[in-house]
C-alpha cells in the first residue's frame, strides 16, 4: 500500500495519471470495506463520495467506450457521457427509452447490444467494439455481470474505490475482493493507494481459480 498525495482540486488529474492507462476491459466499482456495491437505497450512490466521482470521471475521460447493462442503466438513470459513447447490454432496448441517456442524448451516439448469447456476450461485445476502433473498454455493470465478464476474459483490470471507511488504510483488501467477486477467482494486486479519506485498489483478474 502506498500513500497517494492529492492536492485539492487536482483529484481528476492525479487519478487520471494513476489509472488512465489500460487496454481491453477495466471494471470500476465504488464499494464498502466488505466489497458490497450498493447501499440501503439499492444504488451505488450510498457508497460514493466526491472522490469516487472524480475517479469515475478520470476513467471515463480515458475510455474509448463505456459499457453497462440495461439493469444498471435503469437503476442509476444513466446520463450521456461527455467523454465517450456508452454501450448498453439489454434484451429489452425499449426499456431504456426513459433514462436520461436516451431522452436527452449527448454528442456520442448510444450503442445497444440486444441480440446475444449469454455464454459469449462479452467476447462478442469486445470484438464488435474493437471493430469500431474501441480498445479501452470501461465496464460499469453489476456484480453478476462482472462475474460473467471474468468468466469470458483471459485477463481484465478491476478497480475498487472505498470511501466510506473510517480507516481506509486498515481495510482488508482480500476481504473486499471476496465480497466483490468471491474467493474462487485468481487476482493479483497491481496498485493499492490510500489517501486521507479513500482507498483505491487495482487487481489484475484472470479466469484461473483462487484469489490472492
PDB file of C-alpha atoms in Angstrom:
ATOM      1  CA  UNK A   1       0.000   0.000   0.000  1.00  0.00           C
ATOM      2  CA  UNK A   2       1.232   3.454  -0.900  1.00  0.00           C
ATOM      3  CA  UNK A   3       0.050   6.856   0.245  1.00  0.00           C
ATOM      4  CA  UNK A   4      -1.269   8.992  -2.617  1.00  0.00           C
ATOM      5  CA  UNK A   5      -0.987  12.712  -2.058  1.00  0.00           C
ATOM      6  CA  UNK A   6      -3.791  14.553  -3.802  1.00  0.00           C
ATOM      7  CA  UNK A   7      -3.779  18.336  -3.910  1.00  0.00           C
ATOM      8  CA  UNK A   8      -7.193  20.000  -3.519  1.00  0.00           C
ATOM      9  CA  UNK A   9      -8.775  20.451  -6.928  1.00  0.00           C
ATOM     10  CA  UNK A  10      -6.316  18.046  -8.559  1.00  0.00           C
ATOM     11  CA  UNK A  11      -8.197  14.807  -7.908  1.00  0.00           C
ATOM     12  CA  UNK A  12      -9.172  14.330 -11.571  1.00  0.00           C
ATOM     13  CA  UNK A  13      -5.648  14.833 -12.960  1.00  0.00           C
ATOM     14  CA  UNK A  14      -3.977  12.772 -10.250  1.00  0.00           C
ATOM     15  CA  UNK A  15      -6.318   9.820 -10.682  1.00  0.00           C
ATOM     16  CA  UNK A  16      -6.105  10.048 -14.454  1.00  0.00           C
ATOM     17  CA  UNK A  17      -2.319   9.761 -14.219  1.00  0.00           C
ATOM     18  CA  UNK A  18      -2.566   6.768 -11.885  1.00  0.00           C
ATOM     19  CA  UNK A  19      -5.278   4.704 -13.594  1.00  0.00           C
ATOM     20  CA  UNK A  20      -5.781   6.054 -17.112  1.00  0.00           C
ATOM     21  CA  UNK A  21      -3.510   3.602 -18.905  1.00  0.00           C
ATOM     22  CA  UNK A  22      -5.104   0.268 -19.804  1.00  0.00           C
ATOM     23  CA  UNK A  23      -6.140  -1.860 -22.752  1.00  0.00           C
ATOM     24  CA  UNK A  24      -9.149  -4.158 -23.020  1.00  0.00           C
ATOM     25  CA  UNK A  25     -11.549  -4.354 -20.081  1.00  0.00           C
ATOM     26  CA  UNK A  26     -11.315  -2.194 -16.969  1.00  0.00           C
ATOM     27  CA  UNK A  27     -14.105  -2.616 -14.395  1.00  0.00           C
ATOM     28  CA  UNK A  28     -14.639   0.069 -11.758  1.00  0.00           C
ATOM     29  CA  UNK A  29     -16.745  -0.046  -8.585  1.00  0.00           C
ATOM     30  CA  UNK A  30     -17.389   2.087  -5.538  1.00  0.00           C
ATOM     31  CA  UNK A  31     -17.649  -0.405  -2.666  1.00  0.00           C
ATOM     32  CA  UNK A  32     -17.641  -0.603   1.091  1.00  0.00           C
ATOM     33  CA  UNK A  33     -14.918  -2.404   3.046  1.00  0.00           C
ATOM     34  CA  UNK A  34     -16.733  -5.718   2.536  1.00  0.00           C
ATOM     35  CA  UNK A  35     -16.965  -5.387  -1.243  1.00  0.00           C
ATOM     36  CA  UNK A  36     -20.668  -4.518  -1.398  1.00  0.00           C
ATOM     37  CA  UNK A  37     -21.536  -2.303  -4.361  1.00  0.00           C
ATOM     38  CA  UNK A  38     -24.937  -0.963  -3.289  1.00  0.00           C
ATOM     39  CA  UNK A  39     -26.192   0.688  -0.133  1.00  0.00           C
ATOM     40  CA  UNK A  40     -29.537   0.691   1.642  1.00  0.00           C
ATOM     41  CA  UNK A  41     -31.222   2.593  -1.208  1.00  0.00           C
ATOM     42  CA  UNK A  42     -30.225  -0.122  -3.675  1.00  0.00           C
ATOM     43  CA  UNK A  43     -27.836   2.077  -5.673  1.00  0.00           C
ATOM     44  CA  UNK A  44     -24.138   2.874  -5.570  1.00  0.00           C
ATOM     45  CA  UNK A  45     -24.772   6.473  -4.510  1.00  0.00           C
ATOM     46  CA  UNK A  46     -24.889   5.469  -0.835  1.00  0.00           C
ATOM     47  CA  UNK A  47     -21.287   4.290  -1.070  1.00  0.00           C
ATOM     48  CA  UNK A  48     -19.913   7.029  -3.301  1.00  0.00           C
ATOM     49  CA  UNK A  49     -18.064  10.197  -2.394  1.00  0.00           C
ATOM     50  CA  UNK A  50     -16.834  13.208  -4.395  1.00  0.00           C
ATOM     51  CA  UNK A  51     -13.512  11.354  -4.658  1.00  0.00           C
ATOM     52  CA  UNK A  52     -15.261   8.388  -6.288  1.00  0.00           C
ATOM     53  CA  UNK A  53     -16.929  10.728  -8.761  1.00  0.00           C
ATOM     54  CA  UNK A  54     -13.566  12.188  -9.747  1.00  0.00           C
ATOM     55  CA  UNK A  55     -12.195   8.667 -10.182  1.00  0.00           C
ATOM     56  CA  UNK A  56     -15.132   7.742 -12.411  1.00  0.00           C
ATOM     57  CA  UNK A  57     -14.719  10.893 -14.482  1.00  0.00           C
ATOM     58  CA  UNK A  58     -10.985  10.310 -14.853  1.00  0.00           C
ATOM     59  CA  UNK A  59     -11.567   6.755 -16.095  1.00  0.00           C
ATOM     60  CA  UNK A  60     -14.339   7.799 -18.464  1.00  0.00           C
ATOM     61  CA  UNK A  61     -12.106  10.513 -19.885  1.00  0.00           C
ATOM     62  CA  UNK A  62      -9.588   7.855 -20.947  1.00  0.00           C
ATOM     63  CA  UNK A  63     -12.070   5.204 -22.140  1.00  0.00           C
ATOM     64  CA  UNK A  64     -12.865   4.610 -25.792  1.00  0.00           C
ATOM     65  CA  UNK A  65     -16.267   3.230 -24.811  1.00  0.00           C
ATOM     66  CA  UNK A  66     -18.263   2.842 -21.586  1.00  0.00           C
ATOM     67  CA  UNK A  67     -20.139  -0.457 -21.296  1.00  0.00           C
ATOM     68  CA  UNK A  68     -23.034  -1.098 -18.935  1.00  0.00           C
ATOM     69  CA  UNK A  69     -26.104  -3.298 -18.626  1.00  0.00           C
ATOM     70  CA  UNK A  70     -29.724  -2.312 -19.048  1.00  0.00           C
ATOM     71  CA  UNK A  71     -30.411  -3.063 -15.382  1.00  0.00           C
ATOM     72  CA  UNK A  72     -27.603  -0.818 -14.165  1.00  0.00           C
ATOM     73  CA  UNK A  73     -28.563   1.944 -16.600  1.00  0.00           C
ATOM     74  CA  UNK A  74     -32.170   1.907 -15.399  1.00  0.00           C
ATOM     75  CA  UNK A  75     -31.293   1.698 -11.690  1.00  0.00           C
ATOM     76  CA  UNK A  76     -28.760   4.529 -11.882  1.00  0.00           C
ATOM     77  CA  UNK A  77     -30.694   6.504 -14.548  1.00  0.00           C
ATOM     78  CA  UNK A  78     -27.663   6.791 -16.801  1.00  0.00           C
ATOM     79  CA  UNK A  79     -26.904  10.140 -18.354  1.00  0.00           C
ATOM     80  CA  UNK A  80     -24.866  10.639 -21.532  1.00  0.00           C
ATOM     81  CA  UNK A  81     -21.138  10.986 -21.028  1.00  0.00           C
ATOM     82  CA  UNK A  82     -19.197  13.909 -22.441  1.00  0.00           C
ATOM     83  CA  UNK A  83     -16.117  11.699 -22.695  1.00  0.00           C
ATOM     84  CA  UNK A  84     -17.122   8.570 -24.625  1.00  0.00           C
ATOM     85  CA  UNK A  85     -20.068   6.676 -26.127  1.00  0.00           C
ATOM     86  CA  UNK A  86     -21.996   4.275 -23.909  1.00  0.00           C
ATOM     87  CA  UNK A  87     -22.813   0.719 -24.972  1.00  0.00           C
ATOM     88  CA  UNK A  88     -25.889  -0.807 -23.311  1.00  0.00           C
ATOM     89  CA  UNK A  89     -26.344  -4.573 -22.988  1.00  0.00           C
ATOM     90  CA  UNK A  90     -30.032  -5.475 -22.783  1.00  0.00           C
ATOM     91  CA  UNK A  91     -32.577  -7.792 -24.372  1.00  0.00           C
ATOM     92  CA  UNK A  92     -35.225  -5.083 -23.942  1.00  0.00           C
ATOM     93  CA  UNK A  93     -33.992  -1.967 -25.772  1.00  0.00           C
ATOM     94  CA  UNK A  94     -37.347  -0.223 -25.275  1.00  0.00           C
ATOM     95  CA  UNK A  95     -36.767  -0.322 -21.510  1.00  0.00           C
ATOM     96  CA  UNK A  96     -34.008   2.259 -21.964  1.00  0.00           C
ATOM     97  CA  UNK A  97     -36.208   4.873 -23.621  1.00  0.00           C
ATOM     98  CA  UNK A  98     -36.979   6.743 -20.405  1.00  0.00           C
ATOM     99  CA  UNK A  99     -33.469   7.019 -18.996  1.00  0.00           C
ATOM    100  CA  UNK A 100     -31.629  10.309 -19.438  1.00  0.00           C
ATOM    101  CA  UNK A 101     -29.069   8.961 -21.923  1.00  0.00           C
ATOM    102  CA  UNK A 102     -31.897   8.241 -24.381  1.00  0.00           C
ATOM    103  CA  UNK A 103     -34.315  11.042 -23.508  1.00  0.00           C
ATOM    104  CA  UNK A 104     -31.571  13.648 -23.825  1.00  0.00           C
ATOM    105  CA  UNK A 105     -28.720  12.121 -25.881  1.00  0.00           C
ATOM    106  CA  UNK A 106     -25.302  13.721 -25.776  1.00  0.00           C
ATOM    107  CA  UNK A 107     -22.749  14.219 -28.520  1.00  0.00           C
ATOM    108  CA  UNK A 108     -21.977  10.491 -28.746  1.00  0.00           C
ATOM    109  CA  UNK A 109     -24.445   8.046 -30.262  1.00  0.00           C
ATOM    110  CA  UNK A 110     -25.735   5.365 -27.898  1.00  0.00           C
ATOM    111  CA  UNK A 111     -24.801   1.785 -28.760  1.00  0.00           C
ATOM    112  CA  UNK A 112     -27.220  -1.052 -27.926  1.00  0.00           C
ATOM    113  CA  UNK A 113     -26.478  -4.777 -27.930  1.00  0.00           C
ATOM    114  CA  UNK A 114     -29.749  -6.702 -27.668  1.00  0.00           C
ATOM    115  CA  UNK A 115     -29.235  -9.893 -29.677  1.00  0.00           C
ATOM    116  CA  UNK A 116     -26.650 -12.028 -27.915  1.00  0.00           C
ATOM    117  CA  UNK A 117     -25.847 -15.377 -26.324  1.00  0.00           C
ATOM    118  CA  UNK A 118     -25.035 -15.210 -22.617  1.00  0.00           C
ATOM    119  CA  UNK A 119     -22.136 -17.653 -22.942  1.00  0.00           C
ATOM    120  CA  UNK A 120     -20.261 -15.414 -25.394  1.00  0.00           C
ATOM    121  CA  UNK A 121     -21.765 -11.997 -24.663  1.00  0.00           C
ATOM    122  CA  UNK A 122     -18.612 -10.203 -23.573  1.00  0.00           C
ATOM    123  CA  UNK A 123     -16.430 -11.878 -26.175  1.00  0.00           C
ATOM    124  CA  UNK A 124     -18.844 -10.748 -28.882  1.00  0.00           C
ATOM    125  CA  UNK A 125     -19.226  -7.238 -27.464  1.00  0.00           C
ATOM    126  CA  UNK A 126     -15.474  -6.760 -27.204  1.00  0.00           C
ATOM    127  CA  UNK A 127     -14.980  -7.970 -30.773  1.00  0.00           C
ATOM    128  CA  UNK A 128     -17.740  -5.683 -32.089  1.00  0.00           C
ATOM    129  CA  UNK A 129     -16.388  -2.640 -30.255  1.00  0.00           C
ATOM    130  CA  UNK A 130     -12.840  -3.333 -31.392  1.00  0.00           C
ATOM    131  CA  UNK A 131     -14.098  -3.287 -34.980  1.00  0.00           C
ATOM    132  CA  UNK A 132     -15.290   0.250 -34.267  1.00  0.00           C
ATOM    133  CA  UNK A 133     -11.789   1.143 -33.088  1.00  0.00           C
ATOM    134  CA  UNK A 134     -12.560   0.979 -29.363  1.00  0.00           C
ATOM    135  CA  UNK A 135      -9.681  -0.614 -27.432  1.00  0.00           C
ATOM    136  CA  UNK A 136     -10.112   0.769 -23.909  1.00  0.00           C
ATOM    137  CA  UNK A 137     -13.426  -0.513 -22.532  1.00  0.00           C
ATOM    138  CA  UNK A 138     -14.754   0.696 -19.171  1.00  0.00           C
ATOM    139  CA  UNK A 139     -17.314  -1.689 -17.677  1.00  0.00           C
ATOM    140  CA  UNK A 140     -19.792  -0.340 -15.116  1.00  0.00           C
ATOM    141  CA  UNK A 141     -22.321  -3.169 -14.794  1.00  0.00           C
ATOM    142  CA  UNK A 142     -23.497  -5.115 -11.747  1.00  0.00           C
ATOM    143  CA  UNK A 143     -21.656  -7.850  -9.892  1.00  0.00           C
ATOM    144  CA  UNK A 144     -23.382 -10.775 -11.629  1.00  0.00           C
ATOM    145  CA  UNK A 145     -22.427  -9.303 -14.999  1.00  0.00           C
ATOM    146  CA  UNK A 146     -18.892  -8.692 -13.730  1.00  0.00           C
ATOM    147  CA  UNK A 147     -18.569 -12.377 -12.859  1.00  0.00           C
ATOM    148  CA  UNK A 148     -19.809 -13.315 -16.326  1.00  0.00           C
ATOM    149  CA  UNK A 149     -17.267 -10.947 -17.845  1.00  0.00           C
ATOM    150  CA  UNK A 150     -14.471 -12.502 -15.794  1.00  0.00           C
ATOM    151  CA  UNK A 151     -15.516 -15.992 -16.923  1.00  0.00           C
ATOM    152  CA  UNK A 152     -15.220 -14.924 -20.561  1.00  0.00           C
ATOM    153  CA  UNK A 153     -11.966 -12.950 -20.279  1.00  0.00           C
ATOM    154  CA  UNK A 154      -8.425 -14.249 -20.024  1.00  0.00           C
ATOM    155  CA  UNK A 155      -7.466 -11.116 -18.129  1.00  0.00           C
ATOM    156  CA  UNK A 156      -9.013  -7.813 -17.080  1.00  0.00           C
ATOM    157  CA  UNK A 157      -8.367  -4.963 -14.666  1.00  0.00           C
ATOM    158  CA  UNK A 158     -10.616  -4.428 -11.641  1.00  0.00           C
ATOM    159  CA  UNK A 159     -10.754  -1.233  -9.576  1.00  0.00           C
ATOM    160  CA  UNK A 160     -12.433  -0.872  -6.197  1.00  0.00           C
ATOM    161  CA  UNK A 161     -12.751   2.522  -4.530  1.00  0.00           C
ATOM    162  CA  UNK A 162     -13.524   2.571  -0.799  1.00  0.00           C
ATOM    163  CA  UNK A 163     -14.525   5.949   0.601  1.00  0.00           C
ATOM    164  CA  UNK A 164     -16.955   5.168   3.414  1.00  0.00           C
ATOM    165  CA  UNK A 165     -14.494   3.578   5.841  1.00  0.00           C
ATOM    166  CA  UNK A 166     -13.319   5.397   8.956  1.00  0.00           C
ATOM    167  CA  UNK A 167      -9.850   3.954   8.406  1.00  0.00           C
ATOM    168  CA  UNK A 168      -9.206   3.210   4.711  1.00  0.00           C
ATOM    169  CA  UNK A 169      -5.663   2.016   5.410  1.00  0.00           C
ATOM    170  CA  UNK A 170      -6.929  -0.756   7.699  1.00  0.00           C
ATOM    171  CA  UNK A 171      -9.351  -2.220   5.129  1.00  0.00           C
ATOM    172  CA  UNK A 172      -8.578  -5.870   4.356  1.00  0.00           C
ATOM    173  CA  UNK A 173      -8.129  -5.913   0.569  1.00  0.00           C
ATOM    174  CA  UNK A 174      -8.622  -9.700   0.389  1.00  0.00           C
ATOM    175  CA  UNK A 175     -11.954  -9.378   2.206  1.00  0.00           C
ATOM    176  CA  UNK A 176     -13.027  -6.589  -0.130  1.00  0.00           C
ATOM    177  CA  UNK A 177     -12.184  -8.713  -3.164  1.00  0.00           C
ATOM    178  CA  UNK A 178     -14.018 -11.763  -1.789  1.00  0.00           C
ATOM    179  CA  UNK A 179     -17.121  -9.683  -1.165  1.00  0.00           C
ATOM    180  CA  UNK A 180     -16.989  -8.309  -4.668  1.00  0.00           C
ATOM    181  CA  UNK A 181     -16.271 -11.373  -6.827  1.00  0.00           C
ATOM    182  CA  UNK A 182     -15.998 -14.361  -4.468  1.00  0.00           C
ATOM    183  CA  UNK A 183     -12.983 -16.388  -3.424  1.00  0.00           C
ATOM    184  CA  UNK A 184     -12.576 -18.688  -6.425  1.00  0.00           C
ATOM    185  CA  UNK A 185     -11.039 -16.192  -8.857  1.00  0.00           C
ATOM    186  CA  UNK A 186      -7.351 -15.535  -9.348  1.00  0.00           C
ATOM    187  CA  UNK A 187      -6.472 -11.892  -8.744  1.00  0.00           C
ATOM    188  CA  UNK A 188      -3.233 -10.057  -8.119  1.00  0.00           C
ATOM    189  CA  UNK A 189      -2.948  -6.540  -6.696  1.00  0.00           C
ATOM    190  CA  UNK A 190      -1.433  -4.138  -9.206  1.00  0.00           C
ATOM    191  CA  UNK A 191      -1.893  -0.912  -7.226  1.00  0.00           C
ATOM    192  CA  UNK A 192      -3.039  -0.179  -3.701  1.00  0.00           C
ATOM    193  CA  UNK A 193      -3.266   3.544  -2.993  1.00  0.00           C
ATOM    194  CA  UNK A 194      -4.625   5.263   0.097  1.00  0.00           C
ATOM    195  CA  UNK A 195      -5.441   8.910   0.720  1.00  0.00           C
ATOM    196  CA  UNK A 196      -6.593  10.598   3.915  1.00  0.00           C
ATOM    197  CA  UNK A 197     -10.178   9.538   3.227  1.00  0.00           C
ATOM    198  CA  UNK A 198     -10.180   6.889   0.472  1.00  0.00           C
ATOM    199  CA  UNK A 199      -8.541   3.724  -0.766  1.00  0.00           C
ATOM    200  CA  UNK A 200      -8.274   2.582  -4.377  1.00  0.00           C
ATOM    201  CA  UNK A 201      -7.189  -0.981  -5.105  1.00  0.00           C
ATOM    202  CA  UNK A 202      -6.495  -2.299  -8.596  1.00  0.00           C
ATOM    203  CA  UNK A 203      -6.293  -6.007  -9.363  1.00  0.00           C
ATOM    204  CA  UNK A 204      -5.358  -7.961 -12.448  1.00  0.00           C
ATOM    205  CA  UNK A 205      -8.024 -10.659 -12.675  1.00  0.00           C
ATOM    206  CA  UNK A 206      -7.892 -13.924 -14.600  1.00  0.00           C
ATOM    207  CA  UNK A 207     -10.144 -16.939 -15.041  1.00  0.00           C
ATOM    208  CA  UNK A 208      -7.928 -19.346 -13.094  1.00  0.00           C
ATOM    209  CA  UNK A 209      -9.207 -20.390  -9.633  1.00  0.00           C
ATOM    210  CA  UNK A 210      -8.197 -18.871  -6.326  1.00  0.00           C
ATOM    211  CA  UNK A 211      -7.783 -15.213  -5.428  1.00  0.00           C
ATOM    212  CA  UNK A 212      -4.566 -13.950  -3.898  1.00  0.00           C
TER     213      UNK A 212
END
